Coordinates of C-alpha atoms and ligand atoms in Angstrom, one line a residue:
M1 CA 4.8 0.1 16.4
C2 CA 6.8 -3.1 15.6
G3 CA 5.3 -6.5 15.1
I4 CA 5.8 -9.5 17.3
V5 CA 5.0 -13.1 16.9
G6 CA 5.6 -16.3 18.8
Y7 CA 5.0 -20.0 18.2
V8 CA 5.0 -23.2 20.0
G9 CA 3.8 -26.5 18.5
H10 CA 4.7 -29.3 16.0
R11 CA 5.6 -27.2 13.0
D12 CA 9.0 -25.8 12.0
C13 CA 9.0 -22.7 14.2
A14 CA 11.2 -20.5 12.0
D15 CA 8.8 -21.0 9.1
V16 CA 5.8 -20.1 11.2
L17 CA 7.5 -17.0 12.6
M18 CA 8.7 -15.8 9.2
N19 CA 5.2 -16.3 7.8
G20 CA 3.7 -14.4 10.7
L21 CA 6.2 -11.6 10.4
S22 CA 5.5 -11.2 6.7
K23 CA 1.9 -10.3 7.6
L24 CA 3.2 -7.7 10.2
E25 CA 5.8 -6.0 8.2
Y26 CA 3.4 -3.1 7.7
R27 CA 4.1 -2.3 11.4
G28 CA 7.7 -1.5 10.7
Y29 CA 10.5 -2.9 8.7
D30 CA 13.8 -1.4 10.0
S31 CA 15.0 -4.8 11.1
A32 CA 13.8 -8.3 11.6
G33 CA 14.8 -11.2 13.9
I34 CA 13.8 -14.5 15.4
A35 CA 14.8 -16.6 18.4
V36 CA 14.2 -20.4 18.3
F37 CA 14.9 -23.1 20.7
E38 CA 17.3 -25.4 18.8
N39 CA 18.6 -28.4 20.6
G40 CA 17.6 -26.9 23.9
E41 CA 19.5 -23.6 23.3
I42 CA 18.0 -20.3 22.2
T43 CA 19.4 -19.5 18.8
V44 CA 19.0 -15.9 17.5
A45 CA 19.1 -14.8 13.9
K46 CA 18.5 -11.1 13.3
T47 CA 19.5 -8.3 11.0
K48 CA 19.0 -4.7 10.1
G49 CA 16.6 -4.4 7.1
R50 CA 13.6 -6.3 6.0
L51 CA 12.4 -9.9 6.3
A52 CA 14.0 -10.6 2.9
D53 CA 17.3 -9.5 4.4
L54 CA 16.8 -11.9 7.3
E55 CA 15.9 -14.7 4.9
N56 CA 19.2 -14.0 3.1
K57 CA 21.2 -13.9 6.3
M58 CA 19.7 -17.2 7.4
K59 CA 20.8 -18.7 4.1
E60 CA 24.3 -17.8 5.1
I61 CA 24.3 -18.6 8.8
G62 CA 21.7 -21.4 8.8
K63 CA 18.1 -21.2 9.8
P64 CA 17.5 -22.3 13.4
H65 CA 15.3 -25.4 13.6
G66 CA 13.0 -26.1 16.5
H67 CA 9.4 -26.0 17.7
A68 CA 9.2 -22.9 19.9
G69 CA 10.3 -19.3 19.5
I70 CA 9.6 -15.6 19.0
G71 CA 10.0 -13.1 16.2
H72 CA 10.0 -9.4 15.5
T73 CA 9.8 -6.8 12.8
R74 CA 11.0 -3.3 13.9
W75 CA 10.1 0.3 13.5
A76 CA 13.0 1.9 15.3
T77 CA 12.4 4.2 18.3
H78 CA 15.3 3.9 20.7
G79 CA 18.5 3.2 18.8
E80 CA 19.1 3.5 15.1
P81 CA 18.2 0.6 12.8
S82 CA 21.2 -1.7 13.1
D83 CA 22.0 -5.4 13.6
V84 CA 22.8 -4.9 17.3
N85 CA 19.6 -2.9 18.0
S86 CA 17.5 -5.5 16.2
H87 CA 15.2 -7.7 18.3
P88 CA 15.2 -10.3 19.9
H89 CA 17.3 -9.0 22.8
S90 CA 18.6 -11.2 25.5
G91 CA 19.7 -11.3 29.1
E92 CA 21.6 -14.3 30.3
R93 CA 18.6 -16.7 30.5
V94 CA 15.9 -14.7 28.9
T95 CA 15.2 -13.5 25.3
I96 CA 12.4 -11.2 24.3
V97 CA 10.8 -9.3 21.5
H98 CA 9.0 -6.0 22.3
N99 CA 6.5 -3.7 20.7
G100 CA 6.1 -0.3 22.3
I101 CA 8.3 2.1 24.4
I102 CA 9.7 1.8 27.9
E103 CA 9.6 5.3 29.1
N104 CA 11.7 4.9 32.3
Y105 CA 14.3 2.7 30.5
K106 CA 17.2 5.1 31.4
K107 CA 16.6 4.9 35.1
L108 CA 16.2 1.1 34.9
K109 CA 19.4 0.8 32.8
E110 CA 21.4 2.8 35.4
F111 CA 20.1 0.5 38.1
L112 CA 21.0 -2.6 36.2
I113 CA 24.5 -1.3 35.2
G114 CA 24.9 -0.7 38.9
Q115 CA 24.2 -4.4 39.4
G116 CA 27.1 -5.2 37.1
R117 CA 25.0 -5.9 34.0
V118 CA 26.5 -5.1 30.6
F119 CA 24.4 -3.8 27.7
K120 CA 25.0 -4.4 24.0
S121 CA 22.3 -2.3 22.3
A122 CA 20.9 1.2 22.6
T123 CA 17.4 0.0 22.9
D124 CA 14.9 0.3 25.7
T125 CA 14.0 -3.3 25.0
E126 CA 17.3 -4.8 26.2
V127 CA 16.5 -3.2 29.6
V128 CA 13.4 -5.4 29.9
A129 CA 15.4 -8.5 29.0
Q130 CA 18.0 -7.7 31.6
M131 CA 15.3 -6.8 34.2
L132 CA 13.6 -10.1 33.6
D133 CA 16.9 -11.9 34.0
Y134 CA 17.6 -9.9 37.2
Y135 CA 14.3 -11.1 38.7
Y136 CA 14.4 -14.6 37.3
D137 CA 14.8 -17.2 40.0
G138 CA 13.4 -20.3 38.3
N139 CA 9.8 -19.0 38.1
P140 CA 9.1 -17.2 34.8
V141 CA 5.7 -15.8 35.8
E142 CA 7.1 -14.3 39.0
A143 CA 9.9 -12.7 37.1
I144 CA 7.4 -11.2 34.6
V145 CA 5.2 -9.8 37.4
K146 CA 8.1 -8.3 39.2
T147 CA 9.4 -6.7 36.0
M148 CA 5.9 -5.4 35.1
H149 CA 5.9 -3.4 38.3
E150 CA 9.1 -1.7 37.3
L151 CA 8.1 -0.7 33.7
E152 CA 6.5 2.5 32.6
G153 CA 5.3 3.0 29.1
S154 CA 3.5 0.8 26.5
F155 CA 4.5 -2.6 25.6
A156 CA 3.6 -6.1 24.3
L157 CA 6.3 -8.6 25.0
G158 CA 7.0 -12.1 23.7
I159 CA 9.4 -13.9 26.1
V160 CA 11.3 -17.2 26.2
F161 CA 13.2 -18.5 29.2
Q162 CA 16.3 -20.7 28.6
D163 CA 15.0 -23.3 31.1
F164 CA 11.5 -23.7 29.5
T165 CA 12.3 -25.0 26.0
D166 CA 8.7 -25.7 25.0
T167 CA 6.9 -22.7 26.5
I168 CA 6.6 -19.1 25.4
F169 CA 5.3 -16.3 27.6
A170 CA 3.6 -13.0 26.7
I171 CA 2.3 -9.9 28.4
R172 CA 0.9 -6.6 27.2
K173 CA 0.2 -3.2 28.5
E174 CA -1.2 -0.7 25.9
S175 CA 0.4 -2.3 22.8
P176 CA -1.9 -4.9 21.1
L177 CA -1.4 -8.6 21.4
I178 CA -3.5 -11.7 20.6
V179 CA -3.0 -15.3 21.5
G180 CA -3.8 -17.8 18.7
V181 CA -5.0 -21.3 19.5
G182 CA -4.6 -24.1 17.1
E183 CA -4.6 -27.9 17.4
N184 CA -1.7 -28.7 19.6
E185 CA -0.1 -25.4 18.8
S186 CA -0.3 -21.8 20.1
F187 CA 0.7 -18.4 18.8
I188 CA 1.1 -14.9 19.8
A189 CA 0.9 -12.0 17.4
S190 CA 0.5 -8.2 17.2
D191 CA -2.4 -8.6 14.8
V192 CA -4.7 -11.3 13.5
P193 CA -3.4 -11.7 9.9
A194 CA -0.2 -13.2 11.3
I195 CA -1.9 -16.3 12.5
L196 CA -4.6 -16.8 9.9
K197 CA -2.6 -19.3 7.9
Y198 CA -2.8 -21.7 10.9
T199 CA -5.9 -20.8 12.9
R200 CA -8.7 -18.4 13.2
N201 CA -9.2 -18.8 16.9
Y202 CA -7.7 -16.4 19.3
Y203 CA -7.9 -14.6 22.6
L204 CA -7.5 -10.9 22.9
L205 CA -5.0 -10.3 25.6
E206 CA -6.0 -7.4 28.0
P207 CA -3.5 -5.1 29.6
N208 CA -1.6 -6.8 32.4
E209 CA -2.6 -10.3 31.4
I210 CA 0.2 -12.9 31.2
A211 CA -0.1 -15.7 28.6
V212 CA 1.7 -19.0 29.1
L213 CA 1.7 -21.0 25.9
S214 CA 2.8 -24.6 25.4
P215 CA 1.7 -26.9 22.5
Y216 CA -1.1 -28.5 24.4
C217 CA -2.4 -25.7 26.6
T218 CA -2.7 -22.0 26.8
K219 CA -3.2 -20.3 30.1
I220 CA -3.8 -16.7 30.9
Y221 CA -3.1 -15.2 34.3
D222 CA -3.5 -11.8 36.0
L223 CA -0.7 -10.2 37.9
H224 CA -1.7 -12.1 41.0
Y225 CA -1.2 -15.4 39.2
K226 CA -4.9 -16.0 39.2
K227 CA -6.0 -17.9 36.1
I228 CA -8.4 -16.0 33.8
D229 CA -11.1 -17.6 31.7
K230 CA -11.4 -15.7 28.4
E231 CA -13.8 -15.8 25.5
L232 CA -12.2 -17.5 22.5
K233 CA -12.8 -15.3 19.4
T234 CA -13.0 -16.3 15.8
A235 CA -11.5 -14.1 13.1
D236 CA -13.9 -13.3 10.3
W237 CA -11.1 -12.2 8.0
D238 CA -9.9 -15.0 5.7
M239 CA -6.4 -15.4 4.3
E240 CA -7.6 -14.4 0.9
S241 CA -8.6 -11.0 2.0
A242 CA -5.3 -10.5 3.7
E243 CA -3.3 -11.4 0.6
K244 CA -2.7 -9.4 -2.6
G245 CA -5.3 -11.3 -4.7
G246 CA -3.4 -10.9 -8.0
Y247 CA -2.7 -7.1 -7.8
E248 CA 0.8 -5.9 -8.0
H249 CA 0.6 -4.1 -4.7
Y250 CA -1.8 -4.1 -1.7
M251 CA -2.4 -0.5 -2.2
L252 CA -3.9 -1.1 -5.7
K253 CA -5.9 -4.0 -4.4
E254 CA -7.2 -1.9 -1.6
I255 CA -8.1 1.0 -4.0
H256 CA -10.2 -1.6 -5.9
E257 CA -11.8 -2.9 -2.8
Q258 CA -13.4 0.5 -2.0
P259 CA -16.8 -0.1 -3.6
T260 CA -17.2 -3.3 -1.7
A261 CA -15.9 -1.7 1.5
I262 CA -18.4 1.1 1.2
K263 CA -21.3 -1.3 0.7
T264 CA -20.3 -3.5 3.6
T265 CA -20.0 -0.5 5.8
I266 CA -23.1 1.4 5.0
T267 CA -25.7 -1.2 4.0
P268 CA -26.4 -2.6 7.5
R269 CA -26.7 1.0 8.7
I270 CA -29.5 2.0 6.3
V271 CA -33.0 1.1 7.3
N272 CA -36.0 2.1 5.2
G273 CA -33.8 4.4 3.3
L274 CA -32.6 6.3 6.3
P275 CA -29.3 6.1 8.2
S276 CA -29.6 4.0 11.4
L277 CA -26.8 4.3 13.9
E278 CA -28.6 2.8 16.9
E279 CA -26.0 0.0 17.1
C280 CA -23.4 2.4 18.3
G281 CA -25.5 3.3 21.4
I282 CA -26.2 6.9 20.5
T283 CA -29.8 8.0 21.2
L284 CA -31.6 10.6 19.1
D285 CA -32.0 12.9 22.1
E286 CA -28.3 12.8 22.8
M287 CA -27.5 13.4 19.2
K288 CA -29.7 16.5 19.1
N289 CA -28.2 18.0 22.2
F290 CA -24.5 18.1 21.6
N291 CA -23.2 21.6 21.9
Q292 CA -20.3 21.0 19.6
I293 CA -18.4 18.2 18.0
F294 CA -14.7 17.5 18.0
V295 CA -13.2 15.2 15.5
V296 CA -9.8 14.0 16.7
A297 CA -7.5 11.7 14.6
C298 CA -4.1 11.5 12.8
G299 CA -3.0 11.7 9.2
T300 CA -5.5 10.3 6.7
A301 CA -8.0 9.6 9.4
M302 CA -7.9 13.3 10.4
H303 CA -8.5 14.2 6.7
A304 CA -11.6 12.1 6.8
G305 CA -12.6 14.2 9.8
I306 CA -12.2 17.4 7.8
V307 CA -14.6 16.1 5.2
G308 CA -16.9 15.3 8.1
K309 CA -16.6 18.8 9.4
Y310 CA -17.7 20.4 6.1
V311 CA -20.6 18.0 5.8
I312 CA -21.9 18.2 9.4
E313 CA -21.6 21.9 9.6
K314 CA -23.4 22.4 6.2
L315 CA -26.2 20.0 6.8
A316 CA -26.7 19.8 10.6
K317 CA -25.4 23.3 11.5
V318 CA -23.5 22.0 14.5
P319 CA -20.0 23.5 15.0
V320 CA -17.2 20.9 14.4
I321 CA -13.6 21.4 15.4
V322 CA -11.1 19.0 13.8
D323 CA -7.9 18.4 15.8
I324 CA -4.7 16.5 15.2
A325 CA -4.7 14.1 18.1
S326 CA -1.1 14.9 19.1
E327 CA -2.1 18.6 19.4
F328 CA -5.4 18.0 21.0
R329 CA -4.0 16.1 23.9
Y330 CA -1.5 18.8 24.9
R331 CA -3.4 22.0 24.1
D332 CA -5.8 22.0 27.0
P333 CA -8.8 21.8 24.7
I334 CA -12.1 23.3 26.0
V335 CA -14.2 20.2 25.9
T336 CA -17.2 19.8 28.2
K337 CA -19.8 17.1 29.0
D338 CA -22.1 18.6 26.5
D339 CA -19.7 17.9 23.6
L340 CA -19.2 14.9 21.5
V341 CA -15.7 13.8 20.6
I342 CA -15.3 11.6 17.6
I343 CA -12.1 9.6 17.2
I344 CA -11.4 8.2 13.8
S345 CA -8.8 5.5 13.4
Q346 CA -8.2 2.6 11.1
S347 CA -6.0 0.6 13.5
G348 CA -7.7 1.7 16.7
E349 CA -4.3 1.6 18.2
T350 CA -2.8 5.0 17.3
A351 CA -1.2 6.2 20.5
D352 CA -2.0 9.9 20.2
S353 CA -5.6 9.2 19.2
L354 CA -6.1 6.8 22.1
A355 CA -4.6 9.3 24.5
A356 CA -6.8 12.1 23.0
M357 CA -9.9 9.9 23.6
R358 CA -8.9 9.2 27.2
L359 CA -8.5 12.9 27.7
A360 CA -11.9 13.7 26.2
K361 CA -13.5 11.1 28.5
S362 CA -11.7 12.5 31.5
L363 CA -13.2 15.9 30.6
G364 CA -16.7 14.4 30.7
A365 CA -17.4 14.4 26.9
K366 CA -19.1 11.5 25.2
T367 CA -16.7 9.7 22.8
L368 CA -17.6 8.0 19.6
A369 CA -15.0 5.9 17.9
I370 CA -15.0 5.1 14.2
V371 CA -12.6 2.3 13.9
N372 CA -11.7 -0.5 11.5
V373 CA -9.8 -3.1 13.6
K374 CA -12.2 -5.0 15.8
G375 CA -11.3 -5.3 19.5
S376 CA -8.6 -2.6 19.2
S377 CA -7.9 -0.4 22.2
I378 CA -9.9 2.7 20.8
A379 CA -12.8 0.5 19.9
R380 CA -12.9 -1.0 23.4
E381 CA -12.5 2.2 25.4
A382 CA -14.9 4.5 23.5
D383 CA -18.4 5.2 24.9
M384 CA -19.9 4.6 21.5
L385 CA -18.6 2.7 18.5
I386 CA -19.1 2.4 14.8
Y387 CA -16.9 -0.1 13.1
T388 CA -16.0 0.5 9.5
H389 CA -15.9 -2.7 7.5
A390 CA -12.9 -2.2 5.2
G391 CA -11.4 -5.5 6.1
P392 CA -7.6 -5.7 6.7
E393 CA -5.7 -2.7 5.3
I394 CA -2.2 -3.8 4.7
A395 CA -0.6 -1.1 2.5
V396 CA 0.8 1.6 4.8
A397 CA -0.9 4.3 2.7
S398 CA -4.5 4.3 3.7
T399 CA -7.1 4.2 0.9
K400 CA -10.1 2.0 1.6
A401 CA -10.1 2.8 5.3
Y402 CA -10.3 6.6 4.4
M403 CA -13.2 5.8 2.1
V404 CA -15.3 4.1 4.7
Q405 CA -14.4 6.6 7.3
I406 CA -15.9 9.4 5.2
A407 CA -18.8 7.1 4.3
V408 CA -19.6 6.8 8.0
M409 CA -19.2 10.6 8.5
Y410 CA -21.8 11.1 5.8
L411 CA -24.2 8.7 7.5
F412 CA -23.6 10.4 10.7
A413 CA -24.1 13.9 9.2
F414 CA -27.3 12.9 7.5
K415 CA -28.7 11.4 10.6
L416 CA -27.7 14.4 12.8
A417 CA -29.2 16.9 10.3
Y418 CA -32.4 15.0 10.2
A419 CA -32.6 14.5 14.0
K420 CA -32.1 18.3 14.4
G421 CA -34.8 19.1 11.8
M422 CA -32.3 20.8 9.5
I423 CA -33.3 18.5 6.6
D424 CA -36.6 16.7 6.2
K425 CA -37.1 13.0 5.7
E426 CA -37.2 13.2 2.0
E427 CA -33.9 15.1 1.8
C428 CA -32.3 12.6 4.2
K429 CA -33.5 9.8 2.1
R430 CA -32.3 11.4 -1.1
L431 CA -28.8 12.0 0.3
T432 CA -28.6 8.4 1.7
E433 CA -29.7 7.0 -1.7
L434 CA -26.9 9.1 -3.3
L435 CA -24.4 7.7 -0.9
Q436 CA -25.5 4.2 -1.9
Q437 CA -24.8 5.0 -5.5
T438 CA -21.2 5.8 -4.9
P439 CA -19.8 2.2 -5.1
N440 CA -21.1 1.8 -8.7
L441 CA -19.7 5.2 -9.7
I442 CA -16.3 4.3 -8.2
E443 CA -16.4 1.1 -10.2
T444 CA -16.7 3.1 -13.4
I445 CA -13.7 5.3 -12.3
L446 CA -11.6 2.2 -11.8
E447 CA -12.4 0.7 -15.1
D448 CA -9.8 2.8 -16.9
K449 CA -6.8 4.0 -15.0
T450 CA -4.7 5.1 -18.0
Y451 CA -5.2 8.8 -17.6
E452 CA -4.1 8.7 -14.0
Q453 CA -0.9 6.9 -15.1
Y454 CA -0.3 9.5 -17.7
V455 CA -0.7 12.3 -15.1
A456 CA 1.6 10.5 -12.7
A457 CA 4.2 10.2 -15.4
S458 CA 4.0 14.0 -16.0
L459 CA 5.0 14.7 -12.4
V460 CA 7.5 12.0 -11.4
T461 CA 10.5 14.2 -12.0
A462 CA 9.1 17.1 -10.0
D463 CA 10.8 18.2 -6.8
S464 CA 7.6 19.7 -5.4
L465 CA 4.0 20.4 -6.2
L466 CA 0.9 22.0 -4.9
Y467 CA -2.6 20.6 -4.4
I468 CA -5.3 23.3 -4.3
G469 CA -9.1 23.4 -3.8
R470 CA -11.9 25.2 -2.1
G471 CA -14.4 23.9 0.5
L472 CA -14.7 20.1 0.3
D473 CA -12.2 20.2 -2.6
Y474 CA -9.7 21.7 -0.2
A475 CA -10.4 19.0 2.4
L476 CA -9.8 16.4 -0.3
S477 CA -6.6 18.1 -1.6
M478 CA -5.1 17.6 1.8
E479 CA -5.6 13.8 1.5
G480 CA -4.3 13.9 -2.2
S481 CA -1.2 15.7 -1.1
L482 CA -0.4 13.4 1.8
K483 CA -1.0 10.3 -0.3
L484 CA 1.4 11.5 -3.0
K485 CA 4.2 12.6 -0.7
E486 CA 4.1 9.5 1.6
I487 CA 4.6 7.0 -1.2
S488 CA 6.3 9.0 -4.0
Y489 CA 8.6 11.0 -1.7
I490 CA 7.9 14.1 -3.9
H491 CA 7.4 17.1 -1.7
S492 CA 3.8 18.4 -1.9
E493 CA 1.6 20.8 0.0
S494 CA -2.1 21.4 -0.1
Y495 CA -3.5 24.9 0.0
A496 CA -6.9 26.6 0.1
A497 CA -7.0 27.9 -3.5
G498 CA -8.2 31.3 -2.4
E499 CA -5.3 31.7 0.1
L500 CA -2.5 31.1 -2.5
K501 CA -2.1 34.8 -3.3
H502 CA -1.3 35.6 0.3
G503 CA 2.2 34.1 0.0
T504 CA 2.4 30.6 -1.4
I505 CA 1.9 31.6 -5.0
S506 CA 5.5 32.8 -5.1
L507 CA 6.5 29.1 -5.2
I508 CA 5.0 28.8 -8.7
S509 CA 7.5 29.0 -11.5
E510 CA 7.7 27.6 -15.1
G511 CA 6.6 24.0 -15.0
T512 CA 5.6 23.7 -11.3
P513 CA 2.9 21.0 -11.1
V514 CA -0.3 21.9 -9.5
I515 CA -3.2 19.6 -8.9
A516 CA -6.5 21.5 -8.7
V517 CA -9.5 19.7 -7.2
A518 CA -12.5 21.5 -8.7
T519 CA -15.6 19.5 -8.2
Q520 CA -17.7 21.9 -6.1
S521 CA -20.1 23.5 -8.6
K522 CA -20.9 26.4 -6.3
L523 CA -17.2 27.3 -6.1
I524 CA -16.1 26.3 -9.5
E525 CA -15.8 29.8 -11.0
K526 CA -13.7 30.9 -8.1
T527 CA -11.4 27.8 -8.3
V528 CA -11.0 28.3 -12.1
S529 CA -9.9 31.8 -11.4
N530 CA -7.3 30.5 -9.0
I531 CA -6.2 27.9 -11.7
K532 CA -5.8 30.7 -14.2
E533 CA -3.6 32.6 -11.7
V534 CA -1.2 29.8 -11.3
K535 CA -1.2 29.0 -15.0
A536 CA -0.3 32.6 -15.8
R537 CA 2.8 32.1 -13.7
G538 CA 3.9 28.9 -15.5
A539 CA 2.2 26.1 -13.5
K540 CA 1.4 22.9 -15.2
V541 CA -2.1 22.2 -14.0
T542 CA -4.0 18.9 -13.6
M543 CA -7.6 19.5 -12.8
V544 CA -9.9 17.0 -11.2
C545 CA -13.4 17.9 -12.1
R546 CA -16.9 16.6 -12.9
E547 CA -17.7 14.9 -16.2
S548 CA -20.2 17.7 -16.9
F549 CA -17.5 20.4 -16.6
G550 CA -17.4 20.8 -20.4
D551 CA -14.5 22.1 -22.4
D552 CA -11.4 22.3 -20.2
S553 CA -8.9 22.8 -23.0
D554 CA -8.0 26.4 -22.2
I555 CA -8.0 25.9 -18.4
A556 CA -5.8 23.0 -17.5
D557 CA -3.0 21.0 -19.1
Y558 CA -4.5 17.7 -17.9
C559 CA -8.0 17.0 -16.8
I560 CA -9.3 14.0 -14.9
K561 CA -13.0 13.8 -15.0
V562 CA -15.1 11.9 -12.5
P563 CA -18.8 11.1 -12.6
D564 CA -21.3 13.7 -11.5
I565 CA -23.1 13.5 -8.1
D566 CA -24.3 16.1 -5.6
D567 CA -21.5 18.5 -4.5
I568 CA -21.6 17.2 -1.0
L569 CA -20.7 13.6 -2.1
M570 CA -18.0 14.5 -4.6
P571 CA -15.1 13.6 -2.2
M572 CA -16.2 9.9 -2.3
L573 CA -15.5 9.9 -6.1
A574 CA -12.8 12.5 -6.5
V575 CA -10.4 10.9 -4.0
V576 CA -10.0 7.8 -6.2
P577 CA -8.0 9.5 -9.0
L578 CA -5.9 11.2 -6.4
Q579 CA -5.1 7.9 -4.8
L580 CA -4.3 6.4 -8.3
V581 CA -2.0 9.3 -9.3
A582 CA -0.1 8.9 -6.0
Y583 CA 0.1 5.1 -6.5
Y584 CA 1.4 5.3 -10.1
A585 CA 3.9 8.1 -9.2
S586 CA 5.3 5.8 -6.5
V587 CA 5.4 2.8 -8.9
L588 CA 7.1 4.9 -11.6
R589 CA 9.7 6.1 -9.2
G590 CA 10.5 2.5 -8.3
N591 CA 9.5 2.9 -4.6
D592 CA 8.3 0.3 -2.3
V593 CA 4.7 1.3 -2.6
D594 CA 3.2 -0.7 0.2
K595 CA 6.0 0.0 2.6
P596 CA 7.2 3.5 2.2
R597 CA 10.4 4.5 4.0
N598 CA 10.3 5.7 7.6
L599 CA 6.6 4.8 8.0
A600 CA 4.6 2.1 9.8
K601 CA 1.0 1.2 9.5
S602 CA 0.1 1.3 13.1
V603 CA 1.7 4.1 15.1
T604 CA 1.5 2.9 18.7
V605 CA 4.1 5.4 20.0
E606 CA 3.5 9.1 20.4
Ligands
F6R1 C1 -1.5 7.7 5.7 C2 -2.0 7.0 6.8 C3 -1.8 7.6 8.2 C4 -2.8 7.1 9.2 C5 -2.5 7.7 10.6 C6 -3.6 7.3 11.6 O1 -1.8 7.1 4.5 O2 -2.4 5.9 6.7 O3 -1.7 9.0 8.1 O4 -4.1 7.6 8.7 O5 -1.3 7.2 11.0 O6 -3.7 5.9 11.7 P1 -5.0 5.2 12.3 O7 -6.1 5.5 11.3 O8 -4.7 3.8 12.3 O9 -5.3 5.9 13.6

């Protein structure tokens, strides 16, 4: 969590840092700050709140001018969001920004206090600043190496030393960090979009690598001060795709990007009408012989895994266990070398998912990562890898990443079912062809969004609501519910429709909104019975169903119809109105849609 940037070069440093931070605010926005060398002195400007608050503050106190510095946008872990806990943090001659958590900070703090050092903040980060200062004896790299040996936890650090006014230093362990290389200028950043305005060339810093950046040269060392030659990468994301492109919010833009994202993700993986996943390094023999499959992920990515479970079990008849990563890693899961563990993650940096993957590997299982961010930690460490090609997802609430995650789960399920002889070639081709039709069908859903706005308006004053469904509709209702609650702040729960009468139906009273996902034709009668049960108790029901459903007038209060496709693929279409209802509910409540409170896009702490 948190976003860090650094710059050294010919431009006005504060401007570059602020621009970079604006692309990283999705990582946290509890506070913001920059430190810039101004007339040879490190000048810090920082404040609780967002970048806009920092802009305002700098209008009052003056913006520091200079050509080298570091910046930070925070998602608070140690110490409440406040001015004093905002980054950068300083020792006497060192100032740093930090993304991650120092697990042994208490012990280190006690030691440093014993050395007579005085702390201002409640953060773990200040301990690192003081520790660097403690070890600093005129040689910055030596101080960094000595400090590294003391630190436990995950971190990426941007560092400036008072004596080196045209140099910035960086190091990472676990938390992501890239080093951007421009013409007579260098950058550090937690993520690529932060540097795209200036350069597309960057190095991926590996754990325990130290970067030393000056305007004319970038050097990377290991902990033994040995220079490392690294491959310079070129970002294939352009600025345009990282910006809002005329939409009011990133979330709406990203909802609209879903048809393209699906095409970009599946097209290269379909050969002669059949799914082809050879690129990920999984052989047909291996595929056939897995005993069981685990899908491990967090939040929305985990919901994509639940859709995958239904589809894989139905078509390929292989048992699938879906786990929340933070549970998986501590519940002593019974995983063996005959199992496949699939990790799904947009960012590829989610701490719990990464740890779960490492655990699965240590138990001998094969791991397959389905990841959006190239070169991310999960992508690099998995045995096998399938990239989703959603492009940068900026809105905290995931939409297009979820869409392509399920698209990949479909390809995988079709391939596995065919490899195991559970479906024949013709059926595999038919399903693959249907999957290819989904982008156009989603375009038609997106042509007219007025009904979703209308439904959103009907529930904005609700305190709480329920999402219900059966089978794949239940899997989808979980995602609908999460989307709504995270951005509208209306409490909602998803429930298996058939389970309501075992307790939860007592929550229904006059006017309680219920969103019933009812797209599965084999279960439709049962779901309609459940809708009638809640309606009889006063619920105001919105039903999401197929266009072919027919007359809905005596069943639901509102009905959102989506185009028809095979039952198994309905989640690809039905999720879109659920995303839109959540989006409009958030807009109508005046919330910050792209940056909902208390959340961050990339959760790199457990
Ligand atoms: C919700 C959302 C989160 C993420 C979760 C995992 O809209 O985006 O629930 O899905 O934090 O993140 P990744 O996919 O980056 O591992």
